[in-house]
Coordinates of C-alpha atoms and ligand atoms in Angstrom, one line a residue:
M20 CA 22.0 45.0 170.3
K21 CA 25.5 43.9 169.3
N22 CA 27.3 45.9 166.6
T23 CA 28.2 42.7 164.8
E24 CA 24.6 41.6 164.7
L25 CA 23.7 44.7 162.7
A26 CA 26.4 44.0 160.1
Q27 CA 25.4 40.3 159.8
I28 CA 21.7 41.0 159.5
A29 CA 22.5 43.3 156.6
L30 CA 24.0 40.4 154.7
S31 CA 21.3 38.3 153.2
E32 CA 21.9 37.0 149.7
D33 CA 22.3 33.3 150.3
Q34 CA 21.8 32.0 146.8
T35 CA 25.0 33.4 145.3
G36 CA 26.8 34.5 148.4
A37 CA 26.8 38.1 147.1
I38 CA 27.9 40.4 149.9
A39 CA 25.9 43.3 148.4
N40 CA 22.3 42.5 148.0
P41 CA 21.2 42.3 144.4
I42 CA 18.8 44.9 143.0
Y43 CA 15.8 43.3 141.3
L44 CA 14.3 45.8 139.0
S45 CA 11.8 43.5 137.4
T46 CA 8.3 44.6 138.1
A47 CA 6.8 41.3 137.0
Y48 CA 7.7 37.6 137.7
Q49 CA 7.1 34.7 135.4
H50 CA 4.6 32.1 136.8
P51 CA 5.7 28.4 136.5
H52 CA 2.1 27.5 135.5
L53 CA -1.5 28.4 136.3
G54 CA -2.1 28.8 140.0
A55 CA 1.7 28.6 140.8
S56 CA 4.0 31.4 141.9
T57 CA 7.7 31.7 142.8
G58 CA 6.6 33.8 145.7
Y59 CA 7.0 36.9 143.6
D60 CA 4.3 38.0 141.2
Y61 CA 4.2 41.8 140.9
T62 CA 6.7 44.2 142.5
R63 CA 4.1 46.3 144.4
T64 CA 3.0 43.2 146.3
K65 CA 6.5 41.8 146.9
N66 CA 10.0 42.5 145.5
P67 CA 13.1 40.4 146.4
T68 CA 15.3 43.5 147.2
R69 CA 12.6 45.0 149.3
S70 CA 11.9 41.7 151.0
A71 CA 15.6 41.4 151.9
F72 CA 15.6 44.7 153.6
E73 CA 12.2 44.1 155.3
E74 CA 13.3 40.8 156.7
A75 CA 16.6 42.2 158.0
F76 CA 14.8 45.2 159.5
A77 CA 12.1 43.1 161.2
K78 CA 14.9 41.1 162.9
L79 CA 16.6 44.3 164.1
E80 CA 13.3 45.7 165.4
R81 CA 12.6 42.3 167.2
G82 CA 9.4 42.2 165.1
T83 CA 8.0 39.6 162.7
A84 CA 7.2 41.8 159.7
S85 CA 8.4 45.1 158.3
F86 CA 6.8 47.1 155.4
A87 CA 9.1 49.5 153.6
T88 CA 7.3 52.5 152.2
S89 CA 8.1 55.3 149.8
S90 CA 8.6 57.9 152.6
G91 CA 8.2 58.3 156.4
M92 CA 4.9 60.0 155.8
A93 CA 3.7 57.0 153.8
A94 CA 4.6 54.8 156.8
I95 CA 2.5 57.0 159.0
Q96 CA -0.3 57.0 156.4
L97 CA -0.1 53.2 156.3
V98 CA -0.7 53.1 160.0
C99 CA -3.6 55.6 159.8
N100 CA -5.5 53.2 157.6
L101 CA -6.3 51.1 160.8
F102 CA -8.6 53.9 162.0
K103 CA -12.0 55.1 161.0
S104 CA -14.2 58.1 161.6
G105 CA -15.0 58.7 165.3
D106 CA -11.8 56.9 166.5
E107 CA -9.5 58.9 168.8
I108 CA -5.8 58.7 169.0
L109 CA -3.7 60.3 171.8
V110 CA -0.6 61.9 170.2
S111 CA 2.6 63.3 171.6
F112 CA 2.1 67.0 172.1
D113 CA 5.5 67.9 170.6
L114 CA 6.1 66.1 167.3
Y115 CA 7.3 66.4 163.7
G116 CA 5.3 69.1 161.9
G117 CA 4.6 67.0 158.9
T118 CA 2.9 64.4 161.1
F119 CA 0.8 67.2 162.7
R120 CA -0.2 68.4 159.2
L121 CA -1.3 64.9 158.1
F122 CA -3.3 64.3 161.3
D123 CA -5.0 67.7 160.9
F124 CA -6.0 66.7 157.4
Y125 CA -7.2 63.3 158.4
E126 CA -9.2 64.9 161.2
K127 CA -10.9 67.3 158.9
Q128 CA -11.3 64.9 155.9
Y129 CA -12.1 61.6 157.6
G130 CA -13.2 62.5 161.2
I131 CA -10.4 60.6 163.0
R132 CA -9.8 62.6 166.2
F133 CA -6.2 63.3 167.2
K134 CA -5.8 64.6 170.7
Y135 CA -2.5 66.2 171.7
V136 CA -1.4 65.2 175.2
D137 CA 1.7 65.6 177.3
F138 CA 3.2 62.1 177.7
L139 CA 5.4 63.4 180.5
N140 CA 2.1 63.6 182.5
Y141 CA 0.8 60.1 182.9
E142 CA -2.4 61.1 184.6
E143 CA -3.2 63.6 181.9
V144 CA -2.9 61.0 179.3
K145 CA -4.9 58.4 181.2
G146 CA -7.6 61.1 181.8
Q147 CA -8.0 61.7 178.1
I148 CA -8.9 58.0 177.3
T149 CA -12.5 57.6 176.2
D150 CA -14.5 54.6 174.8
N151 CA -13.4 55.9 171.3
T152 CA -9.7 55.9 172.0
K153 CA -8.0 53.4 169.9
A154 CA -4.3 54.2 170.0
L155 CA -1.3 56.1 171.5
F156 CA 1.1 57.7 169.0
I157 CA 4.4 58.7 170.6
E158 CA 7.7 60.1 169.5
P159 CA 9.9 58.9 172.3
I160 CA 12.3 61.8 171.7
S161 CA 10.1 64.6 170.5
N162 CA 10.8 66.9 167.5
P163 CA 12.0 69.6 168.0
Q164 CA 12.0 69.9 171.8
M165 CA 13.9 66.6 172.3
I166 CA 11.6 65.6 175.2
K167 CA 12.4 62.1 176.3
I168 CA 9.3 60.0 177.1
D169 CA 9.5 56.9 179.3
L170 CA 7.4 54.5 177.3
D171 CA 7.1 51.7 179.8
P172 CA 4.0 53.0 181.7
Y173 CA 2.2 53.5 178.3
Y174 CA 2.8 49.9 177.2
I175 CA 0.9 48.9 180.4
L176 CA -1.8 51.5 179.9
G177 CA -2.2 50.5 176.3
K178 CA -2.8 46.9 177.3
E179 CA -5.2 47.8 180.1
Y180 CA -7.4 49.9 177.7
N181 CA -6.9 47.8 174.6
L182 CA -5.1 50.6 172.8
L183 CA -2.4 50.2 170.1
T184 CA 0.9 51.7 171.1
I185 CA 2.5 53.3 168.1
V186 CA 6.1 54.6 168.3
D187 CA 7.8 56.8 165.8
N188 CA 11.3 55.7 166.4
T189 CA 13.0 57.8 163.8
F190 CA 15.4 59.6 166.2
L191 CA 16.4 56.4 168.1
T192 CA 16.6 53.6 165.5
P193 CA 16.6 49.9 166.5
Y194 CA 20.3 50.4 167.4
L195 CA 19.3 52.4 170.5
S196 CA 15.8 51.2 171.2
T197 CA 13.5 48.3 170.2
P198 CA 10.0 49.2 171.4
L199 CA 8.4 46.1 170.0
E200 CA 10.5 44.0 172.5
D201 CA 9.4 46.2 175.3
G202 CA 5.6 46.3 174.6
A203 CA 4.8 48.5 171.6
D204 CA 2.5 47.2 168.9
I205 CA 3.7 49.2 165.9
V206 CA 7.0 50.9 165.3
L207 CA 7.6 53.2 162.4
H208 CA 10.5 55.3 161.0
S209 CA 11.3 57.9 158.5
A210 CA 14.0 55.7 157.1
T211 CA 15.1 58.8 155.1
K212 CA 17.0 59.7 158.3
Y213 CA 19.4 57.5 160.3
I214 CA 18.5 54.2 158.6
G215 CA 19.4 55.4 155.1
G216 CA 21.9 57.7 156.7
H217 CA 23.4 59.4 153.7
N218 CA 20.7 61.9 152.5
D219 CA 20.2 60.0 149.3
V220 CA 17.0 58.0 149.9
L221 CA 13.4 58.9 150.9
A222 CA 11.8 56.0 152.7
G223 CA 9.8 54.8 155.6
V224 CA 9.2 51.5 157.4
V225 CA 6.5 50.0 159.6
T226 CA 7.2 47.0 161.8
V227 CA 4.9 44.8 163.9
K228 CA 5.1 41.5 165.8
D229 CA 1.4 40.6 165.8
D230 CA 0.3 38.3 162.9
A231 CA -3.1 40.0 162.5
L232 CA -1.6 43.4 162.2
A233 CA 1.1 42.1 159.8
E234 CA -1.7 40.7 157.6
Q235 CA -3.6 44.0 157.6
F236 CA -0.5 46.0 156.8
A237 CA 0.4 43.6 154.0
D238 CA -3.0 44.3 152.5
F239 CA -2.8 48.1 152.9
H240 CA 0.8 48.1 151.5
N241 CA -0.2 46.3 148.4
M242 CA -3.6 48.1 148.0
I243 CA -2.4 51.6 148.5
G244 CA 0.9 51.1 146.7
A245 CA 3.3 53.5 148.4
T246 CA 5.9 50.7 148.5
L247 CA 9.7 51.3 148.4
A248 CA 11.5 51.0 145.1
P249 CA 14.2 48.3 144.7
I250 CA 17.1 50.7 144.5
D251 CA 16.0 52.6 147.6
S252 CA 15.5 49.2 149.4
Y253 CA 19.1 48.4 148.6
L254 CA 20.3 51.7 149.9
L255 CA 18.5 51.2 153.2
Q256 CA 20.0 47.8 153.6
R257 CA 23.4 49.2 152.9
G258 CA 22.7 51.9 155.5
L259 CA 22.1 49.2 158.1
K260 CA 25.7 48.0 157.7
T261 CA 27.0 51.2 159.3
L262 CA 24.1 52.2 161.4
H263 CA 25.9 51.4 164.7
L264 CA 29.0 53.3 163.7
R265 CA 27.1 56.4 162.5
M266 CA 24.8 56.4 165.6
D267 CA 27.8 56.1 168.0
R268 CA 29.7 58.9 166.3
S269 CA 26.7 61.3 166.0
E270 CA 25.8 60.7 169.6
Y271 CA 29.3 61.2 170.8
N272 CA 29.6 64.5 168.8
A273 CA 26.1 65.7 170.0
K274 CA 26.9 65.0 173.7
L275 CA 30.1 67.1 173.5
L276 CA 28.4 69.9 171.6
A277 CA 25.4 70.0 174.0
E278 CA 27.9 70.4 176.9
R279 CA 29.9 73.1 175.1
C280 CA 26.8 75.1 174.1
S281 CA 25.4 75.1 177.6
N282 CA 28.2 77.6 178.5
L283 CA 27.8 80.1 175.7
E284 CA 26.5 83.6 175.9
A285 CA 24.8 83.1 172.5
I286 CA 22.7 80.1 173.7
D287 CA 19.8 80.5 176.1
E288 CA 18.8 76.9 176.1
V289 CA 20.2 73.5 175.0
L290 CA 17.5 70.9 174.4
Y291 CA 19.1 67.5 174.4
S292 CA 17.7 64.1 175.5
G293 CA 21.2 62.7 176.2
Q294 CA 20.6 60.2 173.3
T295 CA 21.1 60.3 169.6
G296 CA 22.7 63.0 167.5
M297 CA 19.6 65.3 167.7
L298 CA 19.6 68.5 169.7
S299 CA 18.0 71.9 169.6
L300 CA 19.4 75.2 170.6
R301 CA 17.5 78.4 171.6
L302 CA 19.5 81.4 170.6
N303 CA 19.8 84.4 172.9
K304 CA 17.8 87.3 171.5
N305 CA 21.0 89.3 170.8
F306 CA 22.0 86.6 168.2
K307 CA 20.2 86.3 164.9
A308 CA 19.4 82.9 163.4
N309 CA 19.6 84.1 159.8
K310 CA 23.1 85.4 160.3
F311 CA 24.2 82.2 162.1
L312 CA 22.8 80.0 159.3
E313 CA 24.4 82.1 156.5
N314 CA 27.8 82.0 158.2
L315 CA 28.1 78.2 158.6
E316 CA 31.0 76.8 156.7
I317 CA 31.0 73.1 157.5
C318 CA 27.6 72.4 159.0
I319 CA 24.8 72.7 156.5
F320 CA 21.6 74.7 156.6
A321 CA 19.2 72.1 155.3
E322 CA 15.9 70.4 156.3
S323 CA 16.5 66.8 157.2
L324 CA 18.3 64.8 159.8
G325 CA 20.1 61.6 160.6
G326 CA 22.7 61.8 157.8
T327 CA 26.5 61.8 157.8
E328 CA 26.7 65.6 157.6
T329 CA 25.7 68.0 160.4
F330 CA 22.4 69.7 159.4
I331 CA 20.9 72.7 161.0
T332 CA 17.2 73.3 160.5
F333 CA 15.0 76.3 161.4
P334 CA 11.7 74.6 162.5
Y335 CA 9.7 77.8 162.6
T336 CA 9.6 78.1 158.8
Q337 CA 10.7 74.6 157.8
T338 CA 9.7 71.4 159.6
H339 CA 6.8 73.1 161.4
V340 CA 5.7 75.7 158.8
D341 CA 2.2 74.5 158.6
M342 CA 1.5 74.4 162.3
P343 CA -0.6 77.4 163.3
D344 CA 1.3 80.1 165.2
E345 CA -0.6 79.5 168.5
E346 CA 0.3 75.8 168.3
K347 CA 4.0 76.7 167.6
D348 CA 3.9 79.1 170.6
K349 CA 2.7 76.4 172.9
R350 CA 5.6 74.3 171.8
G351 CA 8.2 77.0 172.0
I352 CA 8.8 76.9 168.2
D353 CA 10.0 80.4 167.6
E354 CA 12.5 82.5 165.6
H355 CA 15.2 81.6 168.1
L356 CA 15.0 77.8 167.9
L357 CA 17.4 75.8 165.8
R358 CA 17.3 72.0 165.4
L359 CA 20.7 70.3 164.9
S360 CA 21.3 66.8 163.5
I361 CA 24.9 66.2 164.4
G362 CA 26.8 64.2 161.8
I363 CA 29.9 62.0 161.9
E364 CA 32.5 64.7 161.1
D365 CA 35.4 65.4 163.3
Y366 CA 34.0 66.9 166.5
D367 CA 36.4 69.9 166.5
D368 CA 35.4 70.9 163.0
I369 CA 31.7 71.0 164.1
E370 CA 32.4 72.9 167.2
S371 CA 34.6 75.5 165.7
D372 CA 32.2 76.1 162.8
I373 CA 29.3 76.6 165.2
I374 CA 31.3 78.9 167.5
Q375 CA 32.5 81.1 164.6
A376 CA 29.0 81.3 163.1
L377 CA 27.6 82.2 166.5
E378 CA 30.2 85.0 166.9
K379 CA 29.2 86.4 163.5
S380 CA 25.5 86.2 164.4
K381 CA 25.6 88.7 167.2
E382 CA 23.5 91.7 166.4
G383 CA 25.5 94.7 165.3
V384 CA 28.5 92.6 164.2
I385 CA 29.2 92.7 160.4
S386 CA 29.9 89.2 159.1
Ligands
LIG30 C1 10.1 62.0 163.4 C2 9.7 62.0 162.0 N1 8.7 61.2 161.6 C3 8.4 61.2 160.3 C4 8.9 62.0 159.3 C5 8.5 62.0 157.9 O1 9.4 61.3 157.1 P1 9.7 61.5 155.5 O2 10.3 62.9 155.4 O3 10.7 60.4 155.2 O4 8.4 61.4 154.8 C6 10.0 62.9 159.7 C7 10.6 63.8 158.7 O5 11.4 64.6 159.1 C8 10.3 62.9 161.1 O6 11.3 63.7 161.5

């Protein structure tokens, strides 16, 4: 994807030539006469500001239709409506804790079966397919272990067994990867993250290229009602204009930091996929996470990702808090694991802040 294309797609007001897309707050739209519509009737069904974002985003994703939702979880919930009791979905073993929590609830409440599999092991995944399997749900860079999955074999497997391939592309964004172009059926995002990019909007988006799926999602979107508000839709569209710059800078900073941290006494393990601004660090047992977090001066101890500021999250009690301890153990989510979303600050500021906070986090050292 060309950088200029991103910026151009984000410009879409052709009636007035406005560079910034207008925010249509009106919830209702006047009908010209009985049986006629301007194309807009009621804002839950369709809103011009939301449509402008959805159209721009569908182009970026190489899809035909996008559905902007009130959160990333609402996007995942929208997709879950495709399934019924008895259906099975094969899910990335390592994934966002909130998704695990929702799937656990759906399994207990609605009888949809979610089977966690290791997508690094193709034979294991294939071996888990039964007559009831309907879909694969994959985080191509997993949260928080940053495991990078090669999706290509799963597009082929999905077609062979008539499974929907669903990709949570939150960490990569369409700037780095366009799974619909490669063979995925459904791509979703927590747009709260890199798409919005400034920690000021909660949003999700689902994109498809198949007309029948698009029709189903349009129905679900309108029926359930977790649609994105006009102001938030505007903020996402604004975010698109700088997505390429933010992604390049975050990734550049993350690469440097991953390399620097691999040589530190304080860090036992650096988990980095080589892409995006997301990385995790496993602290050496002589260094304490709580001390590290409270001594940060530039980086921020907070629970989100993909924004302009560097955020450090403690998955054990934050993003994965509702995952049972034995499940956390299997995924290496412990009191030593930190997840970093590297922002667009000056690299030297990030590095020096992390180094000074690590020095103060050594057990026995008074900060
Ligand atoms: C990979 C991933 N998917 C989905 C979500 C849920 O998104 P939201 O917080 O916007 O509801 C998150 C949130 O952190 C996430 O990291």
